Amino acid sequence: MAAFLVLQAARFGDLVQSKRLIRTLESRGRVHLGIEAGLAPLARLLYPAAEIHPLHLHAQPQYQALKHNREMLAQWQATDFQAVYNCNFSGMTAALCRCFEPELVHGYRPAPGGILRSAWARKAFRLSERRAVSPLNLVDFWAHFADSPVAADLVNPQARPGGQGLGVVLAGRESRRSLPVPVLAAVLETAFKALDGPPVRLLGSKAEQAAARKLLRLLPLRIQERTRDLSGKTDWPGLVDAVRGLDALITPDTGIMHLAAHLGVPVLAFFLSSASAHETGPYGRGHFIWQAARACAPCLESAPCPHATACLAPFRQAGLLRSLATCLRGETGSQAPLPDDLQLWQSNLDALGCVLRLQAGSDPQARQRAAVRAALTEFLRLPKAAGDVCGATALQTESAPAPAVPDDWLCQDLDWMLPPGRYC
């Protein structure tokens, strides 16, 4: 049986978002998955058919990490891998890949003086220059490291209520990308009423326990009595059990959001600041995302905001709550206008992968994003369904002109002219 190695050195959410790539390789042989040791129990739950290799990836200095991983490297050298997929533009994973012949490594390959990116990876790096028009979900970026990945509709189940109540993720890793507790309380109260008073589960790590207590104080007694605070109280199996079967999950851009999509739980996601739903939104059909759409968004996560997080303002307005209630009642065809600088998207699938369709709000970048998606589809030589306007929104498909040809910033492919270490 063919053997494949996938290296994924990033966080919880990234492990879940590697699913399409891993499913593709599982259809062709045995998958070996190298990940940070702390995520190994979760990886075994997500990918029970894979052989999990726990690694020390973040020890400092890096030579200490390599020392810890010496035994694993010896095992890899003794395994006849057909291909190695390095998912991270990382010095550490590139160093690990040096134990393989260069032609076996896909994605990011070690090279003299730096890291060599594949042609597909270079395309994605160019998309990061103009994130507002990027249409590529991270799941599909990694999936296309392999030729002819499995169809997108084979990755996650259709989103459907499971009868187990409402989940609420208290916050994400970056506070600027999460709804403040008073705003979250209004969102939860609206969803609770629209779903006729279901049980509620608060989800998060120990770091969110103070936020959970504050949220509970802001909620009416009838909701408090139906709410169970699980923040900091679940291990990986417990978290999976807490999310599985929910009717809906309220969340910012988090790993738990991707776990919910993996399980087929309908996601109600709120994206602002540096989070872009087109890049890291929930994967599959039937999820809803409210996206801040200021001219400065999405911003750089590591840079301070010069506008006092002005992209949060639309989430404080009553129009958001009316929109949320409409979605939960299944009345998306009669969406009321949203506040300025706010969009409502619903997730769907096409030949490239996950694509978002606009349900309310305006999208000034629609035509250029559709053109970029068409260019990516052509680059990968994927079939395009008849009448598909590659990423055009549901509100604009009929009237939108044919996608424009993207600027040279995406189409140029001149990296071969530079020495391998020069552009890294």
Coordinates of N, CA, C and O in Angstrom, one line a residue, residues 84-91 93-94 97-98 102 105-129 141-142 144-145 379 409 412-424:
V84 N 5.6 13.4 0.2 CA 5.5 14.2 1.5 C 4.9 15.5 1.2 O 5.3 16.2 0.3
Y85 N 3.9 15.9 2.0 CA 3.2 17.2 1.9 C 3.5 18.1 3.0 O 3.0 17.8 4.2
N86 N 4.3 19.1 2.8 CA 4.6 20.0 3.9 C 3.7 21.2 3.8 O 3.7 22.0 2.8
C87 N 2.8 21.4 4.7 CA 1.7 22.4 4.7 C 2.1 23.7 5.2 O 1.3 24.7 5.1
N88 N 3.3 23.9 5.7 CA 3.7 25.1 6.4 C 5.0 25.7 5.8 O 5.9 25.0 5.5
F89 N 4.9 27.0 5.6 CA 6.1 27.8 5.1 C 6.9 28.1 6.4 O 6.9 29.1 7.0
S90 N 7.6 27.0 6.8 CA 8.3 27.0 8.1 C 9.7 26.5 8.1 O 9.9 25.4 7.4
G91 N 10.6 27.1 8.7 CA 12.0 26.6 8.8 C 12.0 25.3 9.4 O 12.8 24.4 9.0
T93 N 9.6 22.8 9.7 CA 9.1 21.7 8.8 C 10.0 21.5 7.6 O 10.2 20.3 7.1
A94 N 10.6 22.6 7.1 CA 11.6 22.4 6.0 C 12.8 21.6 6.4 O 13.3 20.8 5.7
C97 N 12.0 18.0 6.5 CA 11.9 17.5 5.1 C 13.2 17.2 4.5 O 13.3 16.6 3.4
R98 N 14.3 17.6 5.1 CA 15.6 17.4 4.5 C 16.0 15.9 4.5 O 17.0 15.5 3.9
P102 N 14.4 15.6 -2.5 CA 13.6 16.8 -2.7 C 12.4 16.6 -3.6 O 11.3 17.3 -3.4
V105 N 8.9 16.0 -2.0 CA 8.3 17.0 -1.1 C 7.4 17.9 -1.9 O 7.9 18.5 -2.9
H106 N 6.1 18.1 -1.5 CA 5.2 19.0 -2.2 C 4.8 20.1 -1.2 O 4.8 20.0 0.0
G107 N 4.5 21.2 -1.8 CA 4.1 22.4 -1.1 C 5.3 23.3 -0.8 O 5.6 24.2 -1.6
Y108 N 6.0 23.1 0.3 CA 7.2 23.9 0.6 C 8.4 22.9 0.8 O 8.4 22.1 1.7
R109 N 9.4 23.1 -0.1 CA 10.5 22.2 -0.2 C 11.8 22.9 0.3 O 12.0 24.0 -0.1
P110 N 12.6 22.2 1.1 CA 13.9 22.9 1.5 C 14.8 23.0 0.3 O 14.8 22.1 -0.6
A111 N 15.5 24.1 0.2 CA 16.4 24.4 -0.9 C 17.6 25.1 -0.3 O 17.5 25.7 0.8
P112 N 18.7 25.2 -1.1 CA 19.9 25.9 -0.6 C 19.5 27.4 -0.3 O 19.0 28.1 -1.2
G113 N 19.7 27.8 0.9 CA 19.5 29.1 1.3 C 18.1 29.5 1.6 O 17.8 30.7 1.9
G114 N 17.1 28.6 1.6 CA 15.8 29.0 2.0 C 14.8 27.8 1.7 O 15.1 26.7 1.8
I115 N 13.5 28.2 1.4 CA 12.4 27.3 1.2 C 11.9 27.6 -0.2 O 11.5 28.7 -0.6
L116 N 11.7 26.5 -1.0 CA 11.2 26.7 -2.4 C 9.7 26.4 -2.4 O 9.3 25.3 -1.9
R117 N 8.9 27.3 -2.9 CA 7.5 27.1 -2.9 C 7.0 26.5 -4.3 O 7.6 26.9 -5.3
S118 N 6.1 25.7 -4.2 CA 5.5 25.1 -5.5 C 4.8 26.2 -6.2 O 4.5 27.3 -5.7
A119 N 4.5 26.0 -7.5 CA 3.8 27.0 -8.3 C 2.5 27.3 -7.7 O 2.1 28.5 -7.7
W120 N 1.8 26.3 -7.2 CA 0.5 26.6 -6.6 C 0.6 27.4 -5.3 O -0.1 28.3 -5.0
A121 N 1.6 27.1 -4.5 CA 1.9 27.9 -3.3 C 2.2 29.3 -3.6 O 1.8 30.3 -2.9
R122 N 3.0 29.5 -4.7 CA 3.3 30.9 -5.1 C 2.0 31.7 -5.5 O 1.9 32.9 -5.2
K123 N 1.1 31.0 -6.1 CA -0.2 31.7 -6.4 C -0.9 32.1 -5.1 O -1.4 33.3 -5.1
A124 N -0.9 31.3 -4.1 CA -1.6 31.6 -2.9 C -0.9 32.8 -2.2 O -1.5 33.6 -1.6
F125 N 0.5 32.8 -2.3 CA 1.2 33.9 -1.6 C 0.8 35.2 -2.3 O 0.8 36.3 -1.7
R126 N 0.6 35.2 -3.6 CA 0.2 36.4 -4.3 C -1.2 36.9 -3.9 O -1.4 38.1 -3.8
L127 N -2.1 35.9 -3.6 CA -3.4 36.3 -3.1 C -3.3 37.1 -1.8 O -4.1 37.9 -1.5
S128 N -2.3 36.8 -1.0 CA -2.2 37.4 0.3 C -1.8 38.9 0.1 O -2.0 39.7 1.0
E129 N -1.4 39.3 -1.1 CA -1.1 40.7 -1.4 C -2.4 41.5 -1.5 O -2.4 42.7 -1.2
F141 N -6.8 25.3 -0.6 CA -5.3 25.6 -0.8 C -4.5 24.4 -0.5 O -3.7 23.9 -1.4
W142 N -4.7 23.8 0.7 CA -3.9 22.6 1.0 C -4.3 21.4 0.2 O -3.5 20.6 -0.2
H144 N -5.1 21.2 -2.8 CA -4.6 21.2 -4.2 C -3.1 21.0 -4.2 O -2.4 21.1 -5.3
F145 N -2.5 20.8 -3.0 CA -1.1 20.3 -3.0 C -1.0 19.0 -3.7 O 0.1 18.6 -4.2
F379 N -6.0 27.6 -13.8 CA -4.7 27.2 -13.5 C -4.6 25.7 -13.1 O -3.7 25.0 -13.4
W409 N -0.6 40.8 -11.4 CA -0.1 40.4 -10.0 C -0.4 39.0 -9.7 O 0.3 38.3 -9.0
Q412 N 1.5 36.5 -13.2 CA 2.9 36.4 -13.5 C 3.5 35.2 -12.8 O 3.0 34.8 -11.8
D413 N 4.5 34.6 -13.4 CA 5.1 33.4 -12.8 C 6.6 33.5 -13.1 O 7.1 32.7 -13.9
L414 N 7.2 34.4 -12.5 CA 8.6 34.7 -12.8 C 9.6 34.2 -11.7 O 10.8 34.5 -11.8
D415 N 9.1 33.5 -10.7 CA 10.0 33.1 -9.6 C 11.2 32.2 -10.1 O 12.2 32.2 -9.5
W416 N 11.0 31.5 -11.3 CA 12.1 30.7 -11.7 C 13.3 31.5 -12.1 O 14.4 31.0 -12.2
M417 N 13.2 32.8 -12.3 CA 14.3 33.6 -12.7 C 15.2 34.0 -11.5 O 16.3 34.4 -11.8
L418 N 14.8 33.7 -10.3 CA 15.5 34.1 -9.1 C 16.2 32.9 -8.5 O 15.7 31.8 -8.5
P419 N 17.4 33.1 -7.9 CA 18.1 32.1 -7.2 C 17.1 31.6 -6.0 O 16.4 32.5 -5.5
P420 N 17.1 30.4 -5.7 CA 16.2 29.8 -4.7 C 16.2 30.6 -3.4 O 15.1 30.8 -2.7
G421 N 17.3 31.1 -2.9 CA 17.3 31.8 -1.6 C 17.0 33.2 -1.7 O 16.8 33.9 -0.6
R422 N 17.0 33.8 -2.8 CA 16.9 35.3 -3.0 C 15.5 35.8 -2.6 O 15.4 36.9 -2.0
Y423 N 14.4 35.1 -2.9 CA 13.1 35.6 -2.7 C 12.4 35.1 -1.4 O 11.3 35.3 -1.2
C424 N 13.1 34.3 -0.6 CA 12.5 33.7 0.6 C 12.6 34.7 1.8 O 13.7 35.2 2.0

